Amino acid sequence: MKSISQSIPRPDGMAKADGSALYVADLQFDGTEGGRSPDGAVALGSESGLSKDMLLGRFYRSPYPRGKIRRLQLPECPPGYHIISAADIPQGGKNEIPMAASRDMPCFAENEIRYAGQIVALVAGPDAYEIERLIRAIELEVDETPVVKNIDEALALKGGAIHGEDNIFCRVDLDEGEVDEVFAGAASVVEGVYETGFQEQFYMEGQGLIAWRTGNKCGVRGSMQCPYYVHHAVSHVLGLKHDEIRVIADTIGGGFGGKEDYPEIMGAPLAVASWVSGKPIRMLMDRVEDMAFTSKRHPSRCVYRSALDSEGRILAIDATVDLDGGAYETYTKIVLMRAVFHSLGVYAIPVFRIRGRGIATNTVPSGAFRGFGAPQSLFGIEMHMEEIARRNRCEVLDYKRNYFLKKGDTTVTGGIFRDEIILDKLIAEAERLSGYSGKRIKLGRGKGQGIGMSFILHGCGFTGDGEQKIIKGKAVLKKHRDDKVEILCAAVDFGQGPQTTFRKVVARVLGIEPNTVIFNYPDTDFVPDSGPTVASRTIMIVGYLLQKAAEELKAIWVEGEEQVVEQNYQMPPGMSWDQERLRGDSYATYGWGVNVCEVELDFLTWETKVIGAWAVFDVGRAVDHRVVNGQIQGGMSQALGYGAMEKLEVDSKGQFRQITMADYMVPTSVDFPRTEALTVDNPYLYGAFGAKGMGEMVHDGGHAAFAAAVEQACGKACTTIPLVPETLMEIMEA
Amino acid sequence: MIRLRINGLEREVEIPHPMYRLLDVLREDIGLTGAKEGCGEGECGACAVLLNGVLVNSCLIPASQVDEADILTPEGLAETEAGKLLAKCFTECHGAQCGFCTPGMMMAAAELLFTNRKPTEVEIREALAGNICRCTGYDMIIDAVQLATERGANIW
C-alpha cells in the first residue's frame, strides 16, 4: 500500500485555480431562501445571510489614541441607514469581547479610548458614499492623555497607567534552582538583549464578514479560522443562547492567526448592528483599514543572562521575556505563556529564572500570528547561544550540541519529554542538503558571506490541559444512506491543508477514495465544536479524532444505512498539568526542526541577499508530503520576511506607519530562493497516522538562521530584526 | 456606456463615476468574481486579467479606458485548454493553498507561457513577481508552472 505521506492533488485546488471558489466578497444573492450549492460547498439564500437587501457596513474608529470619552454625538440617519454604538447592545448582552484568556476589550468603546482606530460605532446602509458622509459627521470628543507607543514608555508609566497600576497585563514566571547563588559563583556572565518587531499576517484576502438576523436567530458568516469563537462572542455580546446563533465559515483567503481573534473583534459589533437593524450587513475591510487596525504579532524584547563556568559551560540562565500587548490584553497571556515555555529552546539548562511580562501600550492590541510567541523567544535564545559560542571561540553547532534535550529530560515547566527526540538525524539531513559545517568554516567572518543554523521545538496543541478542560474537542463522521461519508467538525482550511489531509485520514481507514469524502466548510448548525483552527492542533488533535471515528465506523459499517459516530478528545495517558502553578506537561508533544540560511551582504548598500534556505523537520509523520512541504516553504518565506524585510513601525499617535502593500514589504517570488524542505518520520502515538502539529513551527526559526548568517557575513552581533539595510548600517557604523 | 468583449462575449456597461474600475465592471456588473481585490492599489496581482492579451491589474484600470477592449478573466482562461492544464498543474503541485492569489497567478502564468514556451526558473520567478502569495513561498507555484510547461508543449 502507498504511504499516506504520498501526495494527492488538492481536492480544493481546481475551484481555487479556476476562480469558482467563493470567498465572502464573492457571495451573491441567488434568489433562494436557503440550501446549499450543488457541490455542497456554499450555504446559499436569505436564510444564510444572502438577500437582495444586504447593506454595507463600516466602522467609525477613534482618531484619538488615548483618553476619556467626553461626548459622542451621532448624526441624524436618513431612512435605510443605521448607526450602532455601545448604547445599542441589547439587554442581557455585554459590551465586551470574550477572548480565550481575557475580557477586557469592549465591543464598542464606551468610556475610554486606548488606541487610535478603536471601534466606536458602526454605520450601515445601502450606499458607500452616504455611509462615508455619515462617518464624517460623527463627533467624538476625548480628553486626551499622552500616548504610550512602546514597552519603555509603558514601563515608565507615561501619562499614568493604561492598565492596572503598572501596565503589566500578565506575568508568566518560571524558576528552577538557585539562580542568584549560581551567578554569584560564576566565572563569567554573558548578557544580550534581543528584539523583534511587529509583523503583519498579510493574508491575501482582507477581513470580511456578513451578519444577519432570521427571527430570533443571529447569523455571522465569512472569513474566519474559528467559527465557534465567533459563535461564543456573538452569544456573549447579544445575550443569546447557543441555538440562537449560527456561524458559517466560507472559503478563506489566508489566516496565519490573523483570522483567529479578529473575526470576534469585528463580528461581535457587526452582529449587534444586524440584530438591532434586522438587516443583513456585509463588511469588507479594504487593505488600508485591515493593515492599520487588525492585530499583529507581539513585538518583543528578551534579555538573556547566562552564568558560565571557567570552561565556558552554561550553569544557569536568567531571562526576561517582554511582549508589547497593545491596548487591551486580548490574547497576550496565552501568547506570553508560549513565548516563555519556548524561551530555552532545544536546550537542557539545569538552573534558570524566566520572567515574562505582557505589557500595555496604546497600539492596536497585538494578537495571534503563526508561532504565537515562540518565534520571539526562540530568536532570543538562538542568538544568545551564538553569542556565548563566539565568546568561547567555539563552533556554535558544537557548542549547542552539548545542551540538546533528550527523551526523558525535564521540560521548563517540570514535565517530561516523553517521545524520541531526533535532532541528530535532522542535523545530519540539514548538513547533507546545505553543506552547513563546511561552508561555516570556509566563509570566515565579516567577509560578506555567512551561513546560519537555528533549532526549533514547538509544543503542539493547546497549552497544558487546555484541550481537555477548555476545548473539549468533538468530531463526528456521518455515513449517509448512499454510503458517502461526511466529516463534521469545525476545522477550517485556510490554505494549510485539512481539506486534503482529513479526507486522506478518513479514506485510508475506510478503504475509500479521498475525493468521495464530503467535507464542507463548517456551519455551526451542523458541525460539533472540534475547537478552533489554531495552535498546530488541527491534524494532530482533530485529525486523530477523525481517525478514531473512522475506525469505529468501519467496525459497525452497514451498507445503505445512515450511521453516525462521534469521538471526544481525551488527554493522552500519563500527561498532567497544574494550571495554577504552571507545572507539568505544558504540551502533549513537540515538533522539532533545523533551519539553515545562507546569505551574501552588500557592503555598499547593506542589502542582504539570501542565496540558500533549507529546512528539516520532525512532524511525526506527514499525512501529505506536499501539504507539509508547502507549509515548510511558506513558513520559511514568512520567517525570512520577518527577519529581513517586514518592517512595521508606529508613529507619534501609536498608529502603524506602513499601512499599504507598497509600504510594508513581504517576499515576492524573486526575493528568496527555493526552500529545500525535508521531513524525517518520528510517528506520534496520539496523532493522525503519527502526525504532530507543524503549521506554526515552520515560522519559528528561519529569521534566527538568517540573522546568524548575517552575523557571520558582517562580523558583528545582529540582535534586532528585521535586519533591513538601515538597521544593518547602524550596526556596522556603531 | 462602454462596449467591450469579456471572455469572448460582447458586453455593454454603464460607468457610474470616473473612479469606476475594470475590476468593478467584472465583479459588480458581470458577476465574474474570479479576479479578487487584494489591495486595490496594484501591488498584489490578485485582480490580474489579460487586457488585449497583456497582463494588467484590473484595480488600476479605469473602466472608461477599456471601451472596445478584449478582456480575458480567470473564468475565461479556465474554459481554454491552457487554463484547464494550468489549473490541473496548480492542483497537483499544491500551487494553491488559500487560493486567493491563485486566479491572478494563473493569469500571470498564462501570459508568460503564451509568450515564452520554455521559461527558465528565473524567468518564471520574474514573470510572477507582480503577484503576491503569502502561503506557499512560491516554490510549489513554480513547480506548477514548470509542470505546465512540460505537459503543454503543444498548447503554448
PDB file of C-alpha atoms in Angstrom, chain A residues 98-342:
ATOM      1  CA  PRO A  98     -14.966  37.331  25.440  1.00  0.00           C
ATOM      2  CA  MET A  99     -11.493  36.221  24.403  1.00  0.00           C
ATOM      3  CA  ALA A 100      -9.899  32.928  25.362  1.00  0.00           C
ATOM      4  CA  ALA A 101      -7.943  34.411  28.262  1.00  0.00           C
ATOM      5  CA  SER A 102      -9.429  37.867  28.917  1.00  0.00           C
ATOM      6  CA  ARG A 103     -12.495  40.023  28.505  1.00  0.00           C
ATOM      7  CA  ASP A 104     -11.040  43.491  28.840  1.00  0.00           C
ATOM      8  CA  MET A 105     -11.742  44.716  25.313  1.00  0.00           C
ATOM      9  CA  PRO A 106     -15.123  46.336  24.723  1.00  0.00           C
ATOM     10  CA  CYS A 107     -17.157  45.619  21.633  1.00  0.00           C
ATOM     11  CA  PHE A 108     -17.742  49.372  21.100  1.00  0.00           C
ATOM     12  CA  ALA A 109     -15.662  51.970  23.004  1.00  0.00           C
ATOM     13  CA  GLU A 110     -17.876  53.433  25.702  1.00  0.00           C
ATOM     14  CA  ASN A 111     -15.888  55.286  28.369  1.00  0.00           C
ATOM     15  CA  GLU A 112     -12.317  55.462  27.193  1.00  0.00           C
ATOM     16  CA  ILE A 113     -10.171  55.211  24.092  1.00  0.00           C
ATOM     17  CA  ARG A 114      -6.992  53.162  24.275  1.00  0.00           C
ATOM     18  CA  TYR A 115      -5.719  53.179  20.694  1.00  0.00           C
ATOM     19  CA  ALA A 116      -6.157  55.193  17.541  1.00  0.00           C
ATOM     20  CA  GLY A 117      -8.584  53.228  15.438  1.00  0.00           C
ATOM     21  CA  GLN A 118     -10.572  51.717  18.287  1.00  0.00           C
ATOM     22  CA  ILE A 119     -14.101  50.794  17.182  1.00  0.00           C
ATOM     23  CA  VAL A 120     -16.611  53.379  18.430  1.00  0.00           C
ATOM     24  CA  ALA A 121     -19.594  52.896  16.113  1.00  0.00           C
ATOM     25  CA  LEU A 122     -20.757  51.056  13.020  1.00  0.00           C
ATOM     26  CA  VAL A 123     -22.567  52.719  10.119  1.00  0.00           C
ATOM     27  CA  ALA A 124     -24.655  50.538   7.803  1.00  0.00           C
ATOM     28  CA  GLY A 125     -26.674  51.344   4.733  1.00  0.00           C
ATOM     29  CA  PRO A 126     -27.061  50.730   1.022  1.00  0.00           C
ATOM     30  CA  ASP A 127     -24.673  53.343  -0.389  1.00  0.00           C
ATOM     31  CA  ALA A 128     -20.950  53.569   0.371  1.00  0.00           C
ATOM     32  CA  TYR A 129     -20.774  57.323  -0.254  1.00  0.00           C
ATOM     33  CA  GLU A 130     -23.621  58.091   2.138  1.00  0.00           C
ATOM     34  CA  ILE A 131     -22.000  55.833   4.735  1.00  0.00           C
ATOM     35  CA  GLU A 132     -18.781  57.809   4.302  1.00  0.00           C
ATOM     36  CA  ARG A 133     -20.711  61.092   4.774  1.00  0.00           C
ATOM     37  CA  LEU A 134     -22.315  59.804   7.969  1.00  0.00           C
ATOM     38  CA  ILE A 135     -18.961  58.607   9.346  1.00  0.00           C
ATOM     39  CA  ARG A 136     -17.526  62.079   8.775  1.00  0.00           C
ATOM     40  CA  ALA A 137     -20.499  63.610  10.592  1.00  0.00           C
ATOM     41  CA  ILE A 138     -19.888  61.628  13.800  1.00  0.00           C
ATOM     42  CA  GLU A 139     -18.467  63.823  16.549  1.00  0.00           C
ATOM     43  CA  LEU A 140     -16.257  62.278  19.201  1.00  0.00           C
ATOM     44  CA  GLU A 141     -14.739  64.364  21.954  1.00  0.00           C
ATOM     45  CA  VAL A 142     -11.969  62.890  24.064  1.00  0.00           C
ATOM     46  CA  ASP A 143      -9.961  64.276  26.988  1.00  0.00           C
ATOM     47  CA  GLU A 144      -6.612  63.211  25.639  1.00  0.00           C
ATOM     48  CA  THR A 145      -3.846  61.561  27.655  1.00  0.00           C
ATOM     49  CA  PRO A 146      -0.226  61.180  26.443  1.00  0.00           C
ATOM     50  CA  VAL A 147       0.135  58.180  24.202  1.00  0.00           C
ATOM     51  CA  VAL A 148       2.310  55.174  25.090  1.00  0.00           C
ATOM     52  CA  LYS A 149       3.991  53.882  21.949  1.00  0.00           C
ATOM     53  CA  ASN A 150       6.291  51.115  23.191  1.00  0.00           C
ATOM     54  CA  ILE A 151       7.460  48.966  26.088  1.00  0.00           C
ATOM     55  CA  ASP A 152       9.809  51.626  27.517  1.00  0.00           C
ATOM     56  CA  GLU A 153       7.114  54.313  27.676  1.00  0.00           C
ATOM     57  CA  ALA A 154       4.723  51.774  29.199  1.00  0.00           C
ATOM     58  CA  LEU A 155       7.145  50.794  31.954  1.00  0.00           C
ATOM     59  CA  ALA A 156       7.834  54.498  32.642  1.00  0.00           C
ATOM     60  CA  LEU A 157       4.046  54.865  33.130  1.00  0.00           C
ATOM     61  CA  LYS A 158       3.873  57.756  30.674  1.00  0.00           C
ATOM     62  CA  GLY A 159       0.538  59.507  31.128  1.00  0.00           C
ATOM     63  CA  GLY A 160      -0.284  57.213  34.053  1.00  0.00           C
ATOM     64  CA  ALA A 161      -1.072  53.535  33.797  1.00  0.00           C
ATOM     65  CA  ILE A 162      -3.243  52.306  30.930  1.00  0.00           C
ATOM     66  CA  HIS A 163      -3.909  49.049  32.710  1.00  0.00           C
ATOM     67  CA  GLY A 164      -3.916  48.449  36.499  1.00  0.00           C
ATOM     68  CA  GLU A 165      -1.160  50.285  38.348  1.00  0.00           C
ATOM     69  CA  ASP A 166       1.887  49.125  36.422  1.00  0.00           C
ATOM     70  CA  ASN A 167       0.828  48.483  32.795  1.00  0.00           C
ATOM     71  CA  ILE A 168       1.526  44.779  33.230  1.00  0.00           C
ATOM     72  CA  PHE A 169      -1.358  42.753  31.812  1.00  0.00           C
ATOM     73  CA  CYS A 170       0.047  39.447  32.881  1.00  0.00           C
ATOM     74  CA  ARG A 171       3.147  37.681  34.102  1.00  0.00           C
ATOM     75  CA  VAL A 172       4.469  34.188  33.492  1.00  0.00           C
ATOM     76  CA  ASP A 173       7.379  33.177  35.716  1.00  0.00           C
ATOM     77  CA  LEU A 174       9.442  30.001  35.771  1.00  0.00           C
ATOM     78  CA  ASP A 175      12.089  29.086  38.346  1.00  0.00           C
ATOM     79  CA  GLU A 176      14.420  26.138  38.669  1.00  0.00           C
ATOM     80  CA  GLY A 177      17.258  26.003  41.184  1.00  0.00           C
ATOM     81  CA  GLU A 178      19.175  28.748  43.000  1.00  0.00           C
ATOM     82  CA  VAL A 179      19.863  31.232  40.218  1.00  0.00           C
ATOM     83  CA  ASP A 180      21.416  34.008  42.334  1.00  0.00           C
ATOM     84  CA  GLU A 181      23.789  31.603  44.050  1.00  0.00           C
ATOM     85  CA  VAL A 182      24.971  30.175  40.739  1.00  0.00           C
ATOM     86  CA  PHE A 183      25.513  33.643  39.252  1.00  0.00           C
ATOM     87  CA  ALA A 184      27.468  34.704  42.355  1.00  0.00           C
ATOM     88  CA  GLY A 185      29.870  31.831  41.818  1.00  0.00           C
ATOM     89  CA  ALA A 186      30.101  32.083  38.021  1.00  0.00           C
ATOM     90  CA  ALA A 187      33.426  32.544  36.233  1.00  0.00           C
ATOM     91  CA  SER A 188      31.790  34.895  33.725  1.00  0.00           C
ATOM     92  CA  VAL A 189      28.403  36.194  32.622  1.00  0.00           C
ATOM     93  CA  VAL A 190      27.206  36.755  29.045  1.00  0.00           C
ATOM     94  CA  GLU A 191      24.301  39.123  28.550  1.00  0.00           C
ATOM     95  CA  GLY A 192      22.351  40.075  25.451  1.00  0.00           C
ATOM     96  CA  VAL A 193      19.211  41.987  24.508  1.00  0.00           C
ATOM     97  CA  TYR A 194      17.208  40.565  21.582  1.00  0.00           C
ATOM     98  CA  GLU A 195      14.373  42.450  19.941  1.00  0.00           C
ATOM     99  CA  THR A 196      11.748  41.623  17.337  1.00  0.00           C
ATOM    100  CA  GLY A 197       9.239  43.958  15.727  1.00  0.00           C
ATOM    101  CA  PHE A 198       5.587  43.914  14.798  1.00  0.00           C
ATOM    102  CA  GLN A 199       4.670  41.594  11.945  1.00  0.00           C
ATOM    103  CA  GLU A 200       1.596  41.782   9.748  1.00  0.00           C
ATOM    104  CA  GLN A 201      -0.071  38.470   8.847  1.00  0.00           C
ATOM    105  CA  PHE A 202      -0.747  39.758   5.339  1.00  0.00           C
ATOM    106  CA  TYR A 203      -3.358  37.157   4.387  1.00  0.00           C
ATOM    107  CA  MET A 204      -4.236  37.980   0.781  1.00  0.00           C
ATOM    108  CA  GLU A 205      -7.970  38.263   1.460  1.00  0.00           C
ATOM    109  CA  GLY A 206      -8.806  41.111   3.816  1.00  0.00           C
ATOM    110  CA  GLN A 207     -11.102  40.618   6.788  1.00  0.00           C
ATOM    111  CA  GLY A 208     -14.705  40.160   5.698  1.00  0.00           C
ATOM    112  CA  LEU A 209     -17.920  39.053   7.392  1.00  0.00           C
ATOM    113  CA  ILE A 210     -21.683  39.103   6.853  1.00  0.00           C
ATOM    114  CA  ALA A 211     -24.092  39.251   9.798  1.00  0.00           C
ATOM    115  CA  TRP A 212     -27.837  38.715   9.526  1.00  0.00           C
ATOM    116  CA  ARG A 213     -30.965  38.077  11.573  1.00  0.00           C
ATOM    117  CA  THR A 214     -33.624  35.465  10.913  1.00  0.00           C
ATOM    118  CA  GLY A 215     -36.391  35.894  13.507  1.00  0.00           C
ATOM    119  CA  ASN A 216     -34.736  35.290  16.837  1.00  0.00           C
ATOM    120  CA  LYS A 217     -31.588  33.843  15.386  1.00  0.00           C
ATOM    121  CA  CYS A 218     -28.408  35.756  14.639  1.00  0.00           C
ATOM    122  CA  GLY A 219     -26.014  34.602  11.938  1.00  0.00           C
ATOM    123  CA  VAL A 220     -22.440  35.501  11.061  1.00  0.00           C
ATOM    124  CA  ARG A 221     -20.517  34.106   8.104  1.00  0.00           C
ATOM    125  CA  GLY A 222     -17.333  34.801   6.206  1.00  0.00           C
ATOM    126  CA  SER A 223     -13.593  34.701   6.539  1.00  0.00           C
ATOM    127  CA  MET A 224     -12.628  33.115   9.873  1.00  0.00           C
ATOM    128  CA  GLN A 225     -10.446  30.403  11.377  1.00  0.00           C
ATOM    129  CA  CYS A 226     -12.618  29.665  14.394  1.00  0.00           C
ATOM    130  CA  PRO A 227     -16.394  29.589  13.856  1.00  0.00           C
ATOM    131  CA  TYR A 228     -17.104  28.638  17.464  1.00  0.00           C
ATOM    132  CA  TYR A 229     -15.027  31.562  18.770  1.00  0.00           C
ATOM    133  CA  VAL A 230     -17.256  33.895  16.767  1.00  0.00           C
ATOM    134  CA  HIS A 231     -20.300  31.944  17.967  1.00  0.00           C
ATOM    135  CA  HIS A 232     -19.214  32.444  21.575  1.00  0.00           C
ATOM    136  CA  ALA A 233     -18.512  36.159  21.089  1.00  0.00           C
ATOM    137  CA  VAL A 234     -21.911  36.814  19.499  1.00  0.00           C
ATOM    138  CA  SER A 235     -23.646  34.871  22.253  1.00  0.00           C
ATOM    139  CA  HIS A 236     -21.870  36.969  24.894  1.00  0.00           C
ATOM    140  CA  VAL A 237     -22.468  40.372  23.284  1.00  0.00           C
ATOM    141  CA  LEU A 238     -26.099  39.764  22.351  1.00  0.00           C
ATOM    142  CA  GLY A 239     -27.011  37.578  25.333  1.00  0.00           C
ATOM    143  CA  LEU A 240     -28.346  34.825  23.071  1.00  0.00           C
ATOM    144  CA  LYS A 241     -28.497  31.108  23.742  1.00  0.00           C
ATOM    145  CA  HIS A 242     -26.369  28.553  21.930  1.00  0.00           C
ATOM    146  CA  ASP A 243     -29.023  27.536  19.401  1.00  0.00           C
ATOM    147  CA  GLU A 244     -29.965  31.147  18.657  1.00  0.00           C
ATOM    148  CA  ILE A 245     -26.707  31.704  16.793  1.00  0.00           C
ATOM    149  CA  ARG A 246     -25.428  30.317  13.518  1.00  0.00           C
ATOM    150  CA  VAL A 247     -21.897  30.838  12.269  1.00  0.00           C
ATOM    151  CA  ILE A 248     -20.697  29.703   8.854  1.00  0.00           C
ATOM    152  CA  ALA A 249     -17.090  29.727   7.671  1.00  0.00           C
ATOM    153  CA  ASP A 250     -16.683  30.434   3.968  1.00  0.00           C
ATOM    154  CA  THR A 251     -13.676  29.758   1.783  1.00  0.00           C
ATOM    155  CA  ILE A 252     -10.968  31.832   3.449  1.00  0.00           C
ATOM    156  CA  GLY A 253      -8.109  33.589   1.749  1.00  0.00           C
ATOM    157  CA  GLY A 254      -5.402  33.009   4.334  1.00  0.00           C
ATOM    158  CA  GLY A 255      -5.279  33.448   8.091  1.00  0.00           C
ATOM    159  CA  PHE A 256      -1.918  32.806   9.805  1.00  0.00           C
ATOM    160  CA  GLY A 257      -3.630  33.630  13.121  1.00  0.00           C
ATOM    161  CA  GLY A 258      -4.919  36.946  11.816  1.00  0.00           C
ATOM    162  CA  LYS A 259      -8.383  35.446  11.477  1.00  0.00           C
ATOM    163  CA  GLU A 260      -8.271  33.751  14.878  1.00  0.00           C
ATOM    164  CA  ASP A 261      -9.061  36.709  17.119  1.00  0.00           C
ATOM    165  CA  TYR A 262     -10.068  39.474  14.730  1.00  0.00           C
ATOM    166  CA  PRO A 263     -13.324  37.905  13.483  1.00  0.00           C
ATOM    167  CA  GLU A 264     -14.511  38.075  17.106  1.00  0.00           C
ATOM    168  CA  ILE A 265     -13.480  41.721  17.437  1.00  0.00           C
ATOM    169  CA  MET A 266     -15.171  42.550  14.116  1.00  0.00           C
ATOM    170  CA  GLY A 267     -18.024  40.033  14.204  1.00  0.00           C
ATOM    171  CA  ALA A 268     -19.434  40.988  17.595  1.00  0.00           C
ATOM    172  CA  PRO A 269     -20.209  44.660  16.738  1.00  0.00           C
ATOM    173  CA  LEU A 270     -21.370  43.621  13.270  1.00  0.00           C
ATOM    174  CA  ALA A 271     -23.774  41.115  14.830  1.00  0.00           C
ATOM    175  CA  VAL A 272     -25.112  43.838  17.158  1.00  0.00           C
ATOM    176  CA  ALA A 273     -25.734  46.108  14.165  1.00  0.00           C
ATOM    177  CA  SER A 274     -27.531  43.392  12.244  1.00  0.00           C
ATOM    178  CA  TRP A 275     -29.536  42.324  15.268  1.00  0.00           C
ATOM    179  CA  VAL A 276     -30.709  45.855  16.024  1.00  0.00           C
ATOM    180  CA  SER A 277     -31.397  46.865  12.417  1.00  0.00           C
ATOM    181  CA  GLY A 278     -32.816  43.491  11.404  1.00  0.00           C
ATOM    182  CA  LYS A 279     -30.850  43.740   8.148  1.00  0.00           C
ATOM    183  CA  PRO A 280     -28.079  41.588   6.734  1.00  0.00           C
ATOM    184  CA  ILE A 281     -24.859  43.617   6.658  1.00  0.00           C
ATOM    185  CA  ARG A 282     -21.647  42.805   4.820  1.00  0.00           C
ATOM    186  CA  MET A 283     -18.407  44.366   5.973  1.00  0.00           C
ATOM    187  CA  LEU A 284     -15.294  44.019   3.853  1.00  0.00           C
ATOM    188  CA  MET A 285     -12.138  45.738   5.024  1.00  0.00           C
ATOM    189  CA  ASP A 286     -10.042  47.366   2.396  1.00  0.00           C
ATOM    190  CA  ARG A 287      -6.307  46.769   2.664  1.00  0.00           C
ATOM    191  CA  VAL A 288      -5.505  50.028   4.428  1.00  0.00           C
ATOM    192  CA  GLU A 289      -8.104  49.543   7.174  1.00  0.00           C
ATOM    193  CA  ASP A 290      -7.018  45.930   7.544  1.00  0.00           C
ATOM    194  CA  MET A 291      -3.322  46.736   7.880  1.00  0.00           C
ATOM    195  CA  ALA A 292      -3.885  49.766  10.094  1.00  0.00           C
ATOM    196  CA  PHE A 293      -6.242  48.262  12.662  1.00  0.00           C
ATOM    197  CA  THR A 294      -6.157  44.467  12.836  1.00  0.00           C
ATOM    198  CA  SER A 295      -3.975  42.578  15.300  1.00  0.00           C
ATOM    199  CA  LYS A 296      -0.276  41.945  14.604  1.00  0.00           C
ATOM    200  CA  ARG A 297       2.481  39.780  16.041  1.00  0.00           C
ATOM    201  CA  HIS A 298       3.601  40.986  19.504  1.00  0.00           C
ATOM    202  CA  PRO A 299       6.856  42.966  19.384  1.00  0.00           C
ATOM    203  CA  SER A 300       9.286  41.534  21.923  1.00  0.00           C
ATOM    204  CA  ARG A 301      12.336  42.304  23.946  1.00  0.00           C
ATOM    205  CA  CYS A 302      14.153  39.400  25.545  1.00  0.00           C
ATOM    206  CA  VAL A 303      17.125  39.847  27.860  1.00  0.00           C
ATOM    207  CA  TYR A 304      19.205  36.731  28.412  1.00  0.00           C
ATOM    208  CA  ARG A 305      21.985  36.475  31.002  1.00  0.00           C
ATOM    209  CA  SER A 306      23.998  33.295  31.205  1.00  0.00           C
ATOM    210  CA  ALA A 307      26.315  32.304  34.039  1.00  0.00           C
ATOM    211  CA  LEU A 308      29.303  30.345  32.709  1.00  0.00           C
ATOM    212  CA  ASP A 309      31.928  28.290  34.489  1.00  0.00           C
ATOM    213  CA  SER A 310      35.651  28.610  33.766  1.00  0.00           C
ATOM    214  CA  GLU A 311      35.326  26.163  30.857  1.00  0.00           C
ATOM    215  CA  GLY A 312      32.618  28.298  29.280  1.00  0.00           C
ATOM    216  CA  ARG A 313      29.788  25.919  30.135  1.00  0.00           C
ATOM    217  CA  ILE A 314      26.342  27.293  30.933  1.00  0.00           C
ATOM    218  CA  LEU A 315      25.486  26.949  34.609  1.00  0.00           C
ATOM    219  CA  ALA A 316      22.303  28.974  34.660  1.00  0.00           C
ATOM    220  CA  ILE A 317      20.176  31.346  32.583  1.00  0.00           C
ATOM    221  CA  ASP A 318      18.342  34.374  33.927  1.00  0.00           C
ATOM    222  CA  ALA A 319      15.993  35.808  31.302  1.00  0.00           C
ATOM    223  CA  THR A 320      13.172  38.265  30.847  1.00  0.00           C
ATOM    224  CA  VAL A 321      10.641  37.975  28.041  1.00  0.00           C
ATOM    225  CA  ASP A 322       8.648  41.161  27.461  1.00  0.00           C
ATOM    226  CA  LEU A 323       5.833  41.329  24.924  1.00  0.00           C
ATOM    227  CA  ASP A 324       4.085  44.503  23.752  1.00  0.00           C
ATOM    228  CA  GLY A 325       0.448  43.513  24.136  1.00  0.00           C
ATOM    229  CA  GLY A 326      -1.033  46.718  22.768  1.00  0.00           C
ATOM    230  CA  ALA A 327      -4.084  48.461  24.180  1.00  0.00           C
ATOM    231  CA  TYR A 328      -6.073  45.502  25.506  1.00  0.00           C
ATOM    232  CA  GLU A 329      -4.942  42.191  26.910  1.00  0.00           C
ATOM    233  CA  THR A 330      -6.935  40.009  24.481  1.00  0.00           C
ATOM    234  CA  TYR A 331      -4.643  37.010  23.737  1.00  0.00           C
ATOM    235  CA  THR A 332      -1.459  38.317  25.368  1.00  0.00           C
ATOM    236  CA  LYS A 333      -1.439  35.940  28.348  1.00  0.00           C
ATOM    237  CA  ILE A 334      -1.546  32.809  26.221  1.00  0.00           C
ATOM    238  CA  VAL A 335       0.960  34.188  23.712  1.00  0.00           C
ATOM    239  CA  LEU A 336       3.253  35.021  26.632  1.00  0.00           C
ATOM    240  CA  MET A 337       2.888  31.516  28.069  1.00  0.00           C
ATOM    241  CA  ARG A 338       4.032  30.024  24.770  1.00  0.00           C
ATOM    242  CA  ALA A 339       6.886  32.540  24.490  1.00  0.00           C
ATOM    243  CA  VAL A 340       8.126  31.717  27.995  1.00  0.00           C
ATOM    244  CA  PHE A 341       7.663  27.954  27.641  1.00  0.00           C
ATOM    245  CA  HIS A 342       9.814  28.044  24.479  1.00  0.00           C
TER     246      HIS A 342
END
